[in-house]
């Protein structure tokens, strides 16, 4: 399957694109087994297209024992039967392209399932053809693991294998052994997987844990995290993993060589792209810049900086963007406020607040005006909140391991709500029990309740996405921050002669009136603010009600970058 022929190809389509993340288990169940599937996604694609996004990103659907719900792949070239077949995937891609949507898929390359045939052969003995395809190491003389590396899911990242008489590395679950990217045969095998899906018609990839591909070949111990980096936002002390400076088990310089080879393969195709997940808060913006610079590595990197914040202030947003812009040169970021791994921002920022809807409108406007591409997570446009999952219903291995201090990821993965009146919110047939419960509090947020209303959050997202397309400077333009007020996030966006002033009131529910400096006031040309953002110009003053924003056209000038 290939993309439609005889069309003008925009190799730069990803720059400033809005990508809608679909978690397939929770989007739409088409066969009544309580688990979402590819056919269900296909049936709901018109909704996604109507939203106004550019692409979809589908979380893992490849064959898997589901120890980590698809992030433990046992066959890279097949669809897990829970989700359908390769024919179902082909139909999904075809329908998406008909609707003008690009298709990106999650690609988990740093590790496989322990039930992948590669690992079954590798663990058999130390001399088979794939003996060195995974990271194996001898025990220390006292029988302990080779070094102090820790797993994201708790405990040592080394597991003893009695058959080989060695430890193998797993940065995540024991059932997720790490591939050895120092082995050229492994690199070639994963690049062949990339080509398989590109030939099948995908437009790009979201690379899971893109900074985990290589490990230190000498297996040196990680040092402790320096005291100056030990803070609760960057490295919460709720688990020992965050006590280390992960200098040797990830973030290795060898990654850059692989990313160049990966990019060269993508460049063989008309407009393939990739966004790499950098699962790193301490060195995140520096790695993002390094991984996306030069035009020969990743197109963009997926940031974690806004995925764990409380209601943000100017100082939570501006320094992150500025740090990346300083380091990135020609690199590109992809920003998100929610995803399938973190507490939904509707709960982090607006839970139980009477002004919650206004806050979520403001959040959407901020996300869609920052420089970079954007990822929206399914249900974000409805204001779905984090679900309270009873311990008996928890399926996430992380949640089970750390309960109750950390309740895991199930709360953000509950099903999409399509109908306020159908059983299970219209996610599945009434006879099936969803794999995760549909919270009753989500039903009033359903698509069929919000779609007819002009004042709904869903209408806000649709309106903002359509409006954004009319202003190229918001999609691909430069950014320069302005000091208008300590509680106002303000910046200019510019592309060519189009120059825009953007300002948001983050004063915690207080109205603000600002007198613009004469030089900026002289450049004002036109108030472009959508009514739903609430801000307005009054000659040389910005009038910003609580949780409001303002967009104005400025006189043209030289681009910032």
XYZ file of C-alpha atoms in Angstrom:
561
model
C 0.000 0.000 0.000
C 1.307 3.461 -0.869
C 0.099 7.004 -0.409
C -2.098 8.468 -3.111
C -0.040 9.175 -6.225
C 0.174 12.403 -8.247
C -0.153 14.644 -5.207
C 2.259 17.388 -4.213
C 4.376 15.982 -1.389
C 5.118 18.270 1.550
C 8.181 16.748 3.193
C 7.874 19.402 5.886
C 4.262 18.568 6.851
C 5.280 17.511 10.352
C 6.647 20.910 11.319
C 3.881 22.493 13.371
C 1.557 19.538 12.831
C -1.100 18.597 15.381
C -0.975 14.872 16.119
C -3.849 13.078 17.849
C -2.747 10.185 20.055
C -5.013 7.151 20.007
C -4.626 4.506 22.686
C -6.204 1.617 20.753
C -7.390 -0.440 23.731
C -9.544 2.492 24.839
C -10.724 4.277 21.696
C -13.508 2.114 20.210
C -14.364 -1.575 20.517
C -15.868 -2.891 17.274
C -16.387 -6.567 18.147
C -17.831 -6.480 21.659
C -14.922 -8.005 23.580
C -14.375 -4.914 25.726
C -11.047 -4.011 24.100
C -10.663 -1.284 21.510
C -9.312 -2.335 18.130
C -8.163 -1.140 14.716
C -11.590 -1.503 13.099
C -12.985 0.667 15.883
C -10.388 3.343 15.173
C -11.263 3.259 11.468
C -14.944 3.739 12.246
C -14.157 6.830 14.342
C -11.673 8.460 11.967
C -14.259 10.953 10.613
C -14.548 12.353 14.138
C -10.771 12.808 14.308
C -10.663 14.425 10.876
C -13.496 16.790 11.834
C -11.518 17.824 14.896
C -9.008 19.395 12.524
C -5.760 17.587 13.355
C -3.083 16.651 10.817
C -2.174 13.136 11.888
C -2.918 10.292 14.265
C -0.409 8.446 16.404
C -1.534 4.937 17.319
C -0.062 3.452 20.499
C 1.263 -0.142 20.169
C -0.925 -2.700 18.431
C 1.707 -5.269 17.362
C 1.613 -8.852 18.572
C 2.359 -8.951 22.297
C 1.752 -10.982 25.476
C 0.505 -7.642 26.907
C 2.675 -7.671 30.027
C 2.982 -3.925 29.401
C -0.027 -3.603 27.091
C 1.795 -3.697 23.779
C 5.080 -2.118 24.796
C 6.434 -5.682 24.985
C 6.479 -6.740 21.324
C 6.736 -10.409 20.392
C 6.332 -9.902 16.605
C 7.132 -6.581 14.960
C 5.465 -7.526 11.675
C 2.003 -8.540 12.798
C -1.050 -7.117 14.542
C -2.032 -8.611 17.872
C -5.310 -10.547 17.444
C -6.886 -8.400 20.182
C -6.636 -5.464 17.791
C -7.374 -7.200 14.499
C -5.271 -8.137 11.485
C -2.828 -6.604 9.045
C -5.764 -6.247 6.655
C -7.536 -4.164 9.325
C -4.452 -1.985 9.600
C -4.278 -1.526 5.834
C -7.932 -0.485 5.815
C -7.259 2.009 8.602
C -4.362 3.605 6.706
C -6.408 3.799 3.514
C -9.357 5.452 5.250
C -7.119 7.898 7.132
C -5.477 8.993 3.902
C -8.882 9.450 2.269
C -9.746 11.824 5.124
C -6.482 13.732 4.823
C -4.928 12.286 7.968
C -1.337 11.076 8.229
C -0.761 7.856 10.179
C 2.058 7.509 12.707
C 2.576 4.375 14.762
C 4.363 3.626 18.020
C 7.603 1.761 17.461
C 9.209 0.096 20.491
C 12.785 -0.674 19.494
C 14.820 -0.459 22.705
C 13.458 -3.751 24.009
C 11.223 -6.664 23.017
C 9.023 -9.098 24.858
C 10.800 -11.955 26.605
C 8.588 -14.135 24.414
C 9.974 -12.740 21.177
C 11.651 -15.521 19.134
C 14.857 -13.480 19.106
C 15.073 -13.636 22.891
C 14.074 -17.296 23.047
C 17.068 -18.083 20.850
C 19.401 -15.647 22.601
C 18.807 -17.091 26.061
C 19.274 -20.694 24.908
C 23.064 -20.602 25.274
C 26.055 -18.320 24.799
C 27.000 -19.481 21.303
C 23.868 -19.347 19.124
C 23.394 -16.912 16.223
C 21.518 -14.407 18.415
C 23.487 -14.947 21.621
C 24.610 -11.308 21.576
C 21.327 -9.737 20.422
C 20.419 -8.800 24.004
C 22.474 -7.329 26.844
C 23.957 -10.221 28.804
C 26.539 -9.971 31.583
C 28.162 -12.208 34.168
C 27.420 -11.873 37.856
C 29.887 -10.251 40.195
C 31.970 -12.719 42.247
C 29.396 -12.547 45.036
C 26.569 -13.398 42.624
C 25.077 -9.910 42.591
C 24.106 -8.052 39.393
C 26.830 -6.556 37.161
C 26.215 -2.971 38.319
C 23.808 -0.656 40.144
C 21.430 0.096 37.255
C 17.774 0.236 38.268
C 14.580 -0.602 36.402
C 11.880 2.000 35.771
C 9.447 -0.522 37.250
C 11.366 -1.093 40.465
C 14.345 -3.080 41.637
C 17.476 -3.961 39.706
C 17.401 -3.713 35.920
C 19.202 -7.084 35.793
C 17.448 -10.454 35.879
C 19.228 -13.784 36.378
C 18.717 -16.408 33.690
C 19.559 -19.876 34.944
C 19.822 -21.357 31.447
C 22.652 -19.084 30.306
C 24.022 -18.526 33.783
C 24.052 -14.779 33.190
C 22.046 -11.664 33.887
C 20.127 -9.853 31.162
C 19.279 -6.150 31.133
C 15.697 -4.887 31.328
C 15.183 -1.156 31.807
C 11.475 -1.789 32.295
C 9.679 -5.047 33.185
C 11.503 -8.345 33.573
C 9.432 -9.415 30.548
C 11.033 -6.613 28.458
C 14.690 -7.516 27.815
C 16.791 -4.785 26.193
C 18.178 -5.277 22.710
C 21.923 -4.866 22.258
C 22.334 -1.987 19.804
C 26.121 -2.444 19.889
C 25.446 -5.492 17.676
C 25.199 -4.499 13.996
C 22.836 -7.398 13.267
C 20.363 -5.953 15.793
C 20.549 -2.500 14.238
C 19.901 -3.947 10.796
C 16.995 -6.027 12.103
C 15.216 -3.050 13.638
C 15.812 -0.931 10.526
C 14.199 -3.723 8.512
C 11.170 -3.421 10.811
C 11.024 0.319 10.083
C 11.088 -0.364 6.349
C 8.328 -2.994 6.680
C 5.882 -0.435 8.091
C 6.941 2.352 5.735
C 6.272 0.016 2.814
C 2.868 -0.647 4.347
C 1.967 3.026 4.011
C 2.635 4.616 7.391
C 3.670 8.261 7.358
C 5.869 8.147 10.414
C 6.681 6.847 13.847
C 6.614 7.795 17.482
C 9.760 6.177 18.850
C 9.222 4.863 22.348
C 12.092 5.494 24.806
C 14.359 6.820 22.040
C 17.137 7.652 24.517
C 17.385 4.047 25.778
C 18.743 2.334 22.655
C 22.377 2.134 23.725
C 23.917 1.242 27.049
C 27.468 1.806 28.250
C 29.525 -1.079 26.852
C 31.706 -1.067 29.987
C 28.634 -1.397 32.247
C 29.854 1.344 34.588
C 27.785 2.198 37.681
C 25.503 5.220 37.518
C 26.542 7.960 39.960
C 24.028 9.404 42.411
C 22.028 12.370 41.197
C 23.832 15.569 42.247
C 22.092 17.472 45.061
C 21.415 20.486 42.843
C 19.267 18.301 40.552
C 17.296 16.636 43.322
C 13.922 18.355 43.190
C 10.450 16.905 43.304
C 9.435 18.075 39.841
C 12.448 16.786 37.913
C 13.226 13.730 40.038
C 10.564 12.820 42.606
C 12.018 10.860 45.506
C 9.104 8.439 45.521
C 11.178 5.724 43.830
C 14.909 4.919 43.902
C 15.192 5.084 40.096
C 15.111 8.867 40.392
C 18.033 8.908 42.821
C 20.561 8.090 40.092
C 22.142 10.165 37.350
C 21.393 7.818 34.446
C 24.650 8.485 32.678
C 25.452 4.951 31.627
C 22.191 3.013 31.193
C 20.640 5.566 28.765
C 21.329 8.897 27.029
C 24.469 7.461 25.427
C 26.303 9.344 22.646
C 26.150 6.242 20.421
C 22.431 6.976 19.963
C 23.255 9.730 17.489
C 24.854 7.321 15.020
C 21.789 5.111 15.046
C 19.427 8.066 14.665
C 21.341 9.179 11.569
C 20.899 5.751 10.008
C 17.243 5.729 10.970
C 16.729 9.184 9.418
C 18.537 8.163 6.220
C 16.060 5.313 5.855
C 13.074 7.612 6.394
C 14.478 10.042 3.836
C 14.150 7.343 1.166
C 10.367 7.811 1.414
C 8.352 10.811 0.162
C 7.459 12.419 3.494
C 8.095 10.017 6.366
C 8.721 11.544 9.779
C 9.475 10.556 13.361
C 9.050 11.992 16.815
C 11.270 10.514 19.503
C 10.134 10.124 23.086
C 12.884 11.358 25.379
C 11.902 9.895 28.741
C 14.081 12.293 30.660
C 13.382 15.359 32.776
C 16.902 16.175 34.009
C 18.593 16.462 30.610
C 15.431 16.560 28.505
C 15.727 19.786 26.498
C 19.445 19.238 25.834
C 18.792 15.731 24.502
C 15.844 16.940 22.429
C 18.067 19.552 20.820
C 20.853 17.043 20.219
C 18.513 14.431 18.751
C 16.773 16.835 16.343
C 19.603 19.119 15.230
C 21.431 19.046 11.934
C 18.631 17.750 9.737
C 20.041 14.214 9.773
C 18.591 12.810 13.004
C 15.020 12.825 14.307
C 12.565 15.339 12.882
C 11.273 16.227 16.352
C 11.337 15.074 19.962
C 8.470 14.530 22.341
C 8.865 16.495 25.559
C 7.931 15.518 29.131
C 8.322 18.968 30.653
C 4.596 19.786 30.732
C 3.324 16.290 31.524
C 3.769 16.399 35.293
C 3.103 20.011 36.239
C 0.352 21.425 38.396
C -1.528 24.459 37.056
C 1.378 26.124 35.261
C 2.767 29.569 35.820
C 4.822 31.588 33.357
C 8.017 30.236 34.909
C 6.887 26.652 34.206
C 6.527 27.254 30.471
C 8.770 30.074 29.262
C 12.149 28.697 30.492
C 11.478 25.280 28.928
C 10.782 26.759 25.496
C 13.659 29.223 25.745
C 16.109 26.527 26.874
C 15.169 24.369 23.914
C 15.309 27.272 21.454
C 18.791 28.248 22.670
C 20.094 24.698 22.417
C 18.232 23.517 19.347
C 19.522 25.671 16.478
C 17.501 23.984 13.710
C 15.898 21.338 15.969
C 12.174 20.958 16.559
C 10.062 20.019 19.575
C 6.686 18.364 19.982
C 4.747 19.563 23.049
C 1.962 17.861 24.969
C 0.032 18.394 28.191
C -1.378 14.840 28.521
C -0.647 11.344 27.257
C -1.230 7.662 28.068
C 1.409 7.584 30.841
C 0.607 10.566 33.070
C -2.241 12.050 35.085
C -4.497 13.934 32.659
C -3.975 17.691 32.777
C -7.728 18.197 33.233
C -7.174 16.766 36.729
C -3.753 18.301 37.363
C -4.952 21.782 36.443
C -8.715 22.029 36.711
C -10.141 19.293 38.946
C -13.088 20.461 41.091
C -12.502 24.100 40.151
C -15.534 26.207 39.236
C -13.422 27.869 36.547
C -12.136 24.518 35.280
C -13.556 24.800 31.758
C -11.976 28.238 31.317
C -8.626 26.816 32.448
C -8.864 23.994 29.920
C -9.729 26.440 27.144
C -6.677 28.447 28.129
C -4.520 25.307 28.135
C -5.652 24.422 24.617
C -4.861 27.909 23.373
C -1.389 27.907 24.936
C -0.516 24.500 23.514
C -1.691 25.460 20.025
C 0.261 28.715 19.895
C 3.685 27.615 21.192
C 6.442 27.016 18.666
C 6.611 23.315 17.878
C 4.392 20.459 16.861
C 1.585 19.333 19.173
C 0.310 16.043 20.510
C -3.275 15.866 21.762
C -4.316 12.794 23.724
C -7.712 11.221 23.047
C -10.376 12.678 25.339
C -8.294 15.763 26.079
C -10.615 17.719 23.808
C -13.551 16.557 25.953
C -11.965 17.458 29.273
C -11.759 13.829 30.422
C -10.233 13.734 33.885
C -8.057 11.160 35.586
C -10.250 8.235 36.647
C -10.177 6.863 40.184
C -9.522 3.168 39.684
C -10.168 0.724 42.513
C -7.231 -1.536 43.338
C -9.237 -4.568 42.212
C -9.567 -3.031 38.721
C -5.933 -2.028 38.292
C -4.169 -3.790 35.421
C -1.097 -1.599 34.987
C 2.002 -3.416 36.332
C 3.476 -0.120 37.491
C 0.297 0.663 39.435
C 0.301 -2.754 41.062
C 3.967 -2.442 42.037
C 3.802 1.003 43.651
C 0.233 1.132 45.009
C -0.948 3.202 46.818
C 1.836 5.815 46.652
C 1.741 5.705 42.837
C -1.529 4.545 41.332
C -0.124 3.813 37.900
C -1.369 4.724 34.451
C -4.829 3.159 34.322
C -6.523 6.398 35.372
C -5.544 8.148 32.135
C -6.257 5.127 29.929
C -9.964 4.613 30.562
C -12.171 4.442 27.460
C -13.152 7.360 25.284
C -16.745 8.475 25.949
C -18.822 8.781 22.806
C -22.349 8.711 24.230
C -23.820 9.918 27.496
C -26.676 7.411 27.335
C -25.266 4.211 25.827
C -23.730 1.623 28.187
C -20.011 2.197 28.805
C -20.215 5.566 27.089
C -20.653 3.955 23.674
C -17.141 2.487 23.799
C -18.351 -1.107 23.579
C -21.559 -3.124 23.374
C -23.672 -3.471 26.493
C -22.860 -7.173 26.914
C -19.125 -6.587 27.209
C -17.179 -5.408 30.234
C -14.525 -2.881 29.171
C -10.938 -3.728 29.993
C -11.029 -0.649 32.245
C -14.222 0.799 33.723
C -15.833 3.919 32.250
C -16.245 6.427 35.108
C -19.762 7.771 35.536
C -18.330 11.287 35.864
C -17.049 11.065 32.271
C -20.478 10.460 30.716
C -21.606 14.130 30.739
C -18.422 14.904 28.783
C -19.355 12.539 25.938
C -18.962 13.554 22.316
C -22.725 13.448 21.670
C -23.284 15.946 24.520
C -20.565 18.364 23.459
C -20.709 18.241 19.662
C -23.992 20.226 19.293
C -22.922 22.978 21.724
C -20.983 26.004 20.561
C -19.756 26.671 24.116
C -18.347 23.185 24.761
C -14.664 22.361 25.202
C -14.867 20.159 22.092
C -16.134 23.152 20.091
C -13.260 25.185 21.511
C -10.676 22.693 20.241
C -12.323 22.510 16.816
C -12.453 26.285 16.581
C -8.863 26.795 17.720
C -7.531 24.162 15.325
C -9.377 25.686 12.367
C -8.292 29.216 13.335
C -4.668 28.148 13.763
C -4.530 26.932 10.172
C -5.280 30.468 8.963
C -2.170 31.877 10.672
C 1.022 30.262 9.300
C 3.154 32.040 11.913
C 1.468 29.935 14.620
C 2.272 26.737 12.736
C 5.865 27.176 11.639
C 6.960 30.617 12.800
C 9.706 31.709 15.183
C 9.081 32.679 18.803
C 10.355 35.483 21.028
C 9.129 35.926 24.606
C 8.122 39.314 25.964
C 8.227 40.778 29.479
C 4.756 42.290 29.739
C 3.840 41.192 33.271
C 5.153 38.495 35.680
C 1.878 36.567 35.363
C 1.353 36.976 31.638
C 2.828 34.446 29.216
C 3.547 36.672 26.219
C 5.468 36.111 23.018
C 5.730 37.038 19.370
C 5.354 34.484 16.592
C 6.655 35.386 13.174
C 6.906 33.826 9.734
C 8.036 36.116 6.942
C 6.019 39.300 7.141
C 3.343 37.772 9.390
C 4.046 38.848 12.967
C 1.723 38.086 15.877
C 1.476 39.122 19.517
C 0.226 36.347 21.827
C -0.577 36.896 25.512
C -2.193 34.693 28.176
C -3.355 35.602 31.659
C -1.901 33.084 34.156
C -2.711 35.185 37.226
C -4.769 32.465 38.911
C -8.240 33.848 38.242
C -7.471 37.562 38.489
C -8.201 40.030 35.655
C -5.298 42.059 34.288
C -5.030 45.298 32.357
C -1.675 46.057 30.740
C -0.413 49.213 29.098
C 1.855 48.277 26.197
C 5.231 49.915 25.779
C 5.136 52.600 23.057
C 7.323 50.680 20.602
C 5.061 47.612 20.780
C 1.873 49.676 20.782
C 2.980 51.410 17.583
C 3.233 48.032 15.841
C -0.332 46.965 16.683
C -2.445 46.451 13.576
C -5.409 44.159 14.244
C -7.057 42.219 17.077
C -7.352 38.592 15.915
C -8.527 37.099 19.222
C -11.213 34.407 18.893
C -14.186 35.246 21.092
C -13.676 32.083 23.149
C -10.281 33.341 24.412
C -11.837 36.410 26.041
C -9.024 38.940 25.794
C -9.224 42.167 23.778
C -7.342 45.277 22.791
C -8.385 48.739 23.948
C -6.108 51.052 22.000
C -2.726 50.484 23.646
C -4.001 48.347 26.511
C -4.447 44.603 26.801
C -7.609 43.660 28.677
C -7.229 40.123 29.975
C -10.074 38.642 32.062
C -9.254 35.597 34.222
C -7.854 32.642 32.234
C -8.032 34.559 28.972
C -5.792 35.073 25.985
C -5.259 37.587 23.229
C -3.829 37.401 19.710
C -3.037 40.531 17.716
C -1.390 41.218 14.391
C 1.733 43.371 14.487
C 3.531 45.271 11.797
C 5.841 42.964 9.827
C 9.575 42.821 10.343
C 12.681 40.671 10.189
C 12.198 37.101 11.398
C 13.576 36.287 14.863
C 15.540 33.295 13.567
